[in-house]
Coordinates of C-alpha atoms in Angstrom, one line a residue:
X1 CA 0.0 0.0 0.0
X2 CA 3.1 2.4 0.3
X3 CA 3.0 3.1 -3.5
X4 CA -0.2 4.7 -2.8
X5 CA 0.8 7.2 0.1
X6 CA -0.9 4.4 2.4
X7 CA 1.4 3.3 4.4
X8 CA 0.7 5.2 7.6
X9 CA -2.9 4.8 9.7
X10 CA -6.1 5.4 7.9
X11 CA -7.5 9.2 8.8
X12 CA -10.3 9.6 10.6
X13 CA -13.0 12.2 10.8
X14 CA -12.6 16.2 10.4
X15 CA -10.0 15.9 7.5
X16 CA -9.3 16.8 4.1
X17 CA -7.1 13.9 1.8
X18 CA -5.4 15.3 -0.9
X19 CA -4.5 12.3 -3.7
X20 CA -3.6 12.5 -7.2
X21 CA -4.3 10.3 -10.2
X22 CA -1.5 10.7 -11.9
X23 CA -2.0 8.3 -15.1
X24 CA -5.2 10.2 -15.8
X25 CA -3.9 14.1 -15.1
X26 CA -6.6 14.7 -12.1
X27 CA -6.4 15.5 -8.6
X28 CA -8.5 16.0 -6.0
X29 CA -9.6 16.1 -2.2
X30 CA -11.8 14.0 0.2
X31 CA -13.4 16.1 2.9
X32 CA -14.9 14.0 6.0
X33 CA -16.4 15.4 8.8
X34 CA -17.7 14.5 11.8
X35 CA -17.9 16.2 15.6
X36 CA -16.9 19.6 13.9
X37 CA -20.2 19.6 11.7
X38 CA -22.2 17.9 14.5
X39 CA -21.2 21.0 16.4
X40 CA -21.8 23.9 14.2
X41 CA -25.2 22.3 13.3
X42 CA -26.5 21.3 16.8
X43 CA -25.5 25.3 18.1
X44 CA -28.5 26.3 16.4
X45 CA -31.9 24.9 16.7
X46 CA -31.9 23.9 13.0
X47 CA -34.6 22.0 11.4
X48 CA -33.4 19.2 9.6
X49 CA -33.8 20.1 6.0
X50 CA -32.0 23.3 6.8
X51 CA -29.1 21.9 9.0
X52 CA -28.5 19.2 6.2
X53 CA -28.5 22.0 3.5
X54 CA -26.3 23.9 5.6
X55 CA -24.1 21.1 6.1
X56 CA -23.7 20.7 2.0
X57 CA -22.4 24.2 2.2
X58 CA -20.1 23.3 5.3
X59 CA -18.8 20.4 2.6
X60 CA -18.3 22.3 -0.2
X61 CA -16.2 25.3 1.3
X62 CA -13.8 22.6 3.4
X63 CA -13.4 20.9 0.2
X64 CA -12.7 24.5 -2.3
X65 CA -11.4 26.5 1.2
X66 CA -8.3 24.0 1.8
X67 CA -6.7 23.7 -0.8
X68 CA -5.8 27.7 -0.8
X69 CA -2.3 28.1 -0.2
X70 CA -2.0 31.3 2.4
X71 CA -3.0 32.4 5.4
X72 CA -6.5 34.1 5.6
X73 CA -10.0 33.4 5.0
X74 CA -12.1 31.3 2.3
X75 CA -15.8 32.7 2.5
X76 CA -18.7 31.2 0.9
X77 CA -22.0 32.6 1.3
X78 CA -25.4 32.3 -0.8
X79 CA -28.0 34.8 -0.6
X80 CA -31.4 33.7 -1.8
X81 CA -34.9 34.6 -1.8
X82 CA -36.0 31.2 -0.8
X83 CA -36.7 30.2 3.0
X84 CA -33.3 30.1 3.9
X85 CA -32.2 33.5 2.5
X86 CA -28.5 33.4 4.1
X87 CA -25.8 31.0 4.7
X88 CA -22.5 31.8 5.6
X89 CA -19.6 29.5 6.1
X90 CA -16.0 30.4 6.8
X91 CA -12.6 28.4 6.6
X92 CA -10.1 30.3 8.5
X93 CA -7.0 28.9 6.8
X94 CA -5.6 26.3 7.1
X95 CA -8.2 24.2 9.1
X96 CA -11.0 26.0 11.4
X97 CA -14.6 25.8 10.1
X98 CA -17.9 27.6 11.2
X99 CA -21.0 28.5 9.6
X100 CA -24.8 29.5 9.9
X101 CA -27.8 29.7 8.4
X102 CA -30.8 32.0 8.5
X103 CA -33.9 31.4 7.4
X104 CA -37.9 32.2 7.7
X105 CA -39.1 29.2 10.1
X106 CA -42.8 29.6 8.7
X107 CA -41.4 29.4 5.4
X108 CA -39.3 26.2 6.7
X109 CA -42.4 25.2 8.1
X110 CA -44.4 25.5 4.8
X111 CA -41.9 24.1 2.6
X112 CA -41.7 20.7 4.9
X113 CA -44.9 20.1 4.8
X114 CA -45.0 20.4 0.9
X115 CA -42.7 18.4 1.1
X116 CA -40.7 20.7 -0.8
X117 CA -36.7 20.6 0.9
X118 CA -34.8 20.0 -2.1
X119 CA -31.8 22.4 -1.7
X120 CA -33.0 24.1 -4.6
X121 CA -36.8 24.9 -2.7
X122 CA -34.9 25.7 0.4
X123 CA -32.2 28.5 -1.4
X124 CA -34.7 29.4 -4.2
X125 CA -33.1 32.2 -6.7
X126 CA -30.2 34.5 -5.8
X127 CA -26.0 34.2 -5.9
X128 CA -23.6 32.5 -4.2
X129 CA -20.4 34.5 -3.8
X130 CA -16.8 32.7 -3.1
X131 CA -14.4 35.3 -1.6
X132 CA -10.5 34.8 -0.8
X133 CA -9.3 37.2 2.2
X134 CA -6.0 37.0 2.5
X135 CA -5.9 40.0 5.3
X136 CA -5.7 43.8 5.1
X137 CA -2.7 44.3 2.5
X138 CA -3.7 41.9 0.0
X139 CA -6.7 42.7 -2.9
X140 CA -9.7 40.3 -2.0
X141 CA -10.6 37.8 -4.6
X142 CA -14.5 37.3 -5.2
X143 CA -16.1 34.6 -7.8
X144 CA -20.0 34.9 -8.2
X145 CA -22.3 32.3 -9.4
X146 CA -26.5 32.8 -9.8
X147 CA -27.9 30.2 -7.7
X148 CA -30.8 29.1 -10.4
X149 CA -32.9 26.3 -8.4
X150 CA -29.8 24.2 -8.7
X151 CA -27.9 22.0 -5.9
X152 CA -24.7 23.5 -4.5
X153 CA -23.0 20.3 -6.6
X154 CA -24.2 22.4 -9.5
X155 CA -23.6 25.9 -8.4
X156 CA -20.1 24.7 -8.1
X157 CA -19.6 22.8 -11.2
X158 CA -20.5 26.5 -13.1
X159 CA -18.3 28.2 -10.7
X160 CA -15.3 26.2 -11.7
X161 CA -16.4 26.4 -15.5
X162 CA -16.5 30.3 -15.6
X163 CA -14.0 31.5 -13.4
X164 CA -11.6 28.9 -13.4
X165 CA -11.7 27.1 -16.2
X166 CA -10.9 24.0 -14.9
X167 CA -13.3 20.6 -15.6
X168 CA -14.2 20.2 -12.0
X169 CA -16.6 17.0 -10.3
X170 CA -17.8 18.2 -6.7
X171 CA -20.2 15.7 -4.8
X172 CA -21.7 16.1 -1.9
X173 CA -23.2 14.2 1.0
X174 CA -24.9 14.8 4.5
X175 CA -26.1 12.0 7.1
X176 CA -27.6 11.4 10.2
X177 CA -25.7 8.5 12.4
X178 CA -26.4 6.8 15.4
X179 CA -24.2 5.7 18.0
X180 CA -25.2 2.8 20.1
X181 CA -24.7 4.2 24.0
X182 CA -25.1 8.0 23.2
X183 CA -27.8 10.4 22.9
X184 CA -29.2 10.9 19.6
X185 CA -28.0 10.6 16.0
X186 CA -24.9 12.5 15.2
X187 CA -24.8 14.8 12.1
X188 CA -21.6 13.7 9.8
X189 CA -20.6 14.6 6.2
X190 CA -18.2 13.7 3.0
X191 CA -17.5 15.3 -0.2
X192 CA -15.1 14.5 -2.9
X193 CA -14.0 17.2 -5.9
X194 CA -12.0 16.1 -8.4
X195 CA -10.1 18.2 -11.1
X196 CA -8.5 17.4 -14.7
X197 CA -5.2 19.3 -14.7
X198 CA -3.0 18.1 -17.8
X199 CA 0.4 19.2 -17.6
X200 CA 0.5 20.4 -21.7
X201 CA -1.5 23.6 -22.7
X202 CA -4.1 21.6 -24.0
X203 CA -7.5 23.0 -24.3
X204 CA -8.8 21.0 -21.5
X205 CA -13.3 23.0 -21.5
X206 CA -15.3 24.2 -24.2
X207 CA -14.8 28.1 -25.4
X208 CA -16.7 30.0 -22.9
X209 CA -20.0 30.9 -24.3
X210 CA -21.1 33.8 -25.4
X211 CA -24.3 33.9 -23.2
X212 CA -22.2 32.1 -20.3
X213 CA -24.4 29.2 -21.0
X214 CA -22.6 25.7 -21.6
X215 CA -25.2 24.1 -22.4
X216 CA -26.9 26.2 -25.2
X217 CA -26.4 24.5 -28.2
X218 CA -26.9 26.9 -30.8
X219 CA -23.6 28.8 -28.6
X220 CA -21.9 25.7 -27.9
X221 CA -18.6 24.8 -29.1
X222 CA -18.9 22.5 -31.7
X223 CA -15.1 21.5 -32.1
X224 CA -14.7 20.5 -28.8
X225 CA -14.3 16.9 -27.7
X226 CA -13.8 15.9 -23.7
X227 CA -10.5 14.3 -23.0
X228 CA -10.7 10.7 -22.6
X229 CA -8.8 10.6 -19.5
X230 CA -11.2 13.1 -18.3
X231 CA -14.1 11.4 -19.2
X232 CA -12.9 8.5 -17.2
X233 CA -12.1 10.6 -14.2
X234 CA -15.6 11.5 -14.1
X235 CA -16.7 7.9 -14.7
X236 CA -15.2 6.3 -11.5
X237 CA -16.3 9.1 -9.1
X238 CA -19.5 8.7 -10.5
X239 CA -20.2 5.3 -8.7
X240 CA -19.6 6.9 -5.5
X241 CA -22.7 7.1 -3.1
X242 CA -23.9 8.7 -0.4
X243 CA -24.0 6.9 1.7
X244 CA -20.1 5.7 1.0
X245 CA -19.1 9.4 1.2
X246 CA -20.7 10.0 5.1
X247 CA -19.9 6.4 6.1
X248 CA -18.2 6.8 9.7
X249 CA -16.3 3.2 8.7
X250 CA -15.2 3.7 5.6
X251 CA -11.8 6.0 5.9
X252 CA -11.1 8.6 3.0
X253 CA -8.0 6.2 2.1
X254 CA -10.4 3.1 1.7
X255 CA -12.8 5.2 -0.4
X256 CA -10.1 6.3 -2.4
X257 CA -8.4 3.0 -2.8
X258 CA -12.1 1.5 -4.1
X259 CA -12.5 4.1 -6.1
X260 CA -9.1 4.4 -8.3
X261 CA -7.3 1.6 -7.6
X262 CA -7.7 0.6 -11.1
X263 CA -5.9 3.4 -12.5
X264 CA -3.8 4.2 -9.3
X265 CA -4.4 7.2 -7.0
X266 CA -1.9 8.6 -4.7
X267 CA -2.8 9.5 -1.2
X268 CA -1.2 12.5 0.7
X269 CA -1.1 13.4 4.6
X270 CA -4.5 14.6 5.8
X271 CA -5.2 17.8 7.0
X272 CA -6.9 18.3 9.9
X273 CA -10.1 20.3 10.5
X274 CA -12.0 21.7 13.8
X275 CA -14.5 23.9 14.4
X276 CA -14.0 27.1 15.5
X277 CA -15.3 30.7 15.4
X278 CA -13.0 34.0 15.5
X279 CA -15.1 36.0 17.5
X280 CA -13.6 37.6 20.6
X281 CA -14.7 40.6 22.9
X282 CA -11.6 42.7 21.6
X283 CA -13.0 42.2 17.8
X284 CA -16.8 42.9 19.0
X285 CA -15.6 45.6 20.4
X286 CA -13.5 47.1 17.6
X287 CA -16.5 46.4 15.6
X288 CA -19.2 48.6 17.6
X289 CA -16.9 51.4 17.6
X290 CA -15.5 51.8 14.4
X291 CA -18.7 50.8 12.0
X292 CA -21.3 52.6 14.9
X293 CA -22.0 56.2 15.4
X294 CA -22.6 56.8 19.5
X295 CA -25.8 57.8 18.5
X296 CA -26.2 54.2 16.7
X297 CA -24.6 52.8 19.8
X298 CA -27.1 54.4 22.3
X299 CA -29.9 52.8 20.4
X300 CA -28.7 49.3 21.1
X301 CA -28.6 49.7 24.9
X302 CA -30.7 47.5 26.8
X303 CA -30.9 47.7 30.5
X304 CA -27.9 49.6 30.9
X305 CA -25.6 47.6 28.3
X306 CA -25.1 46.6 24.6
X307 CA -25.8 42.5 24.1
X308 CA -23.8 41.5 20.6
X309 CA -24.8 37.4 20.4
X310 CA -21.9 35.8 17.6
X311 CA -24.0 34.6 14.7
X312 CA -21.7 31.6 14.1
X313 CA -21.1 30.2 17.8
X314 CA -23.9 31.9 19.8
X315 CA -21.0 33.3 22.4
X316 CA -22.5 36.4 24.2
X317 CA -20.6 39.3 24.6
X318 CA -21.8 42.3 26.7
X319 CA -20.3 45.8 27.1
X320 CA -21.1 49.1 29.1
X321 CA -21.8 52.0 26.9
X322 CA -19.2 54.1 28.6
X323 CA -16.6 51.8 27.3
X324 CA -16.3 53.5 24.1
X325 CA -16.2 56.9 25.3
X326 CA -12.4 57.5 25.0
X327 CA -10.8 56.3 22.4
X328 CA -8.2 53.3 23.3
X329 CA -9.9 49.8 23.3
X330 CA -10.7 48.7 26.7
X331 CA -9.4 44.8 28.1
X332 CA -12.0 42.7 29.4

């Protein structure tokens, strides 16, 4: 198994596997998660269809978000005019995760009973927006993609075809597992994206469309013909399922291994995840004093103090509205 990069104990939950496939120019990541989404969905009273959507998103930005190469922040957040209108989920380089969701609980409400919880009910029409931060002295990078009553697989298959260029697979997978011996069934999650990268300047997509729209044919590009090794690519990660993807006993390695061994795939060290938020008092408080007027500041005072609850991991934080009277920032 050493050929394959396997030759050290199978990961575990709450990592990212890089692995090549070298014979047929792709590479790609696994992403499995486990107590790190379990915790960012259970802080929030979630209903299911919305913690499981959220979850998809909590996927997809470990799997684009890691394999940035800087310190900073990977940000991906759709805004929709279906029930859930917001979700926000951020990968503070290299390897801590949080996210929310917000969303119109009638409308939840509604849409469950319908029976309507596709993640293209639940997100409806609007964009979803990629953004690299790589701090203060560096330009921010931003990709945008309509969200069009597609999945987030979809949304992120176009993103890779217009602003990258790259032939990209993304699948996604969210579950509900129970543990013998403790308290009710634990969220978990996989994903696997896969790109075609040959090393000559091949044309490797189809021009980009006039209209932006691949699959047009009277813009399409008729002399273009998929790569075979690309084709196959796609073909073995294909036969992934689900329930493979989330399956707590299945290690990335295995999966990998069941999927490519045919054509070889080379595994690389794991990279670990957690959850955690970046919130402290010192940036809350930063915050209320340099985007807030007094004035604006006065008006959020409620029995003598300003409450400021962290979207992400519920933390409270409370301050005294004399606190920003000077100018320095006040310890804690």
């Amino acid at each position: 198994m050493s050929t394959y990069g396997l030759d050290r104990p199978e990961s575990g939950d709450d990592v990212v596997v890089p692995f090549t496939l070298d014979r047929l120019d792709s590479r790609g990541r696994v992403v499995r998660l486990g107590a790190a989404l379990d915790n960012i969905l259970n802080r929030h009273n979630y209903p299911e269809p919305v913690a499981r959507l959220l979850g998809e998103a909590v996927v997809l930005a470990a799997l684009i978000g890691s394999s940035l190469k800087f310190e900073g922040r990977f940000i991906l957040q759709t805004q929709t005019d279906g029930p859930v209108n917001l979700i926000v989920v951020d990968l503070d380089a290299p390897d801590g995760l949080r996210g929310y969701a917000r969303f119109d609980a009638d409308a939840v409400m509604q849409a469950i009973q319908r029976g309507e919880t596709s993640p293209a009910q639940l997100l409806g029409k609007g964009h979803l927006a990629m953004t690299v931060d790589q701090g203060t002295h560096m330009e921010r990078y931003q990709g945008i993609v309509a969200l069009d009553g597609g999945t987030l697989e979809d949304v992120a298959h176009t993103y890779f075809q217009q602003s990258e260029q790259i032939p990209t697979l993304v699948r996604l997978a969210v579950a509900q597992h129970s543990v013998r011996g403790t308290a009710g069934p634990h969220w978990r999650a996989g994903g696997a994206l896969v790109q075609f990268l040959p090393p000559h300047g091949q044309s490797v997509m189809p021009d980009l469309p006039g209209d932006g729209n691949f699959d047009n044919p009277e813009t399409a590009d008729p002399d273009f013909v998929e790569d075979d090794k690309w084709t196959t690519t796609r073909a073995y990660l294909s036969t992934v399922a689900d329930d493979e993807l989330a399956d707590p006993d299945l290690s990335a390695e295995r999966l990998l291994f069941r999927l490519f061994n045919e054509p070889g795939v080379r595994v690389f060290e794991p990279i670990a995840l957690e959850e955690r938020c970046t919130c402290s008092a010192e940036r809350i408080e930063a915050m209320l004093r340099d985007n807030f007027s007094p004035e604006e500041r006065e008006d959020m005072v409620i029995d003598g103090e300003i409450e400021v609850v962290c979207e992400f991991c519920s933390a409270d934080y409370h301050f005294k509205p004399h606190e920003f009277d000077d100018h320095p920032s006040h310890q804690h």
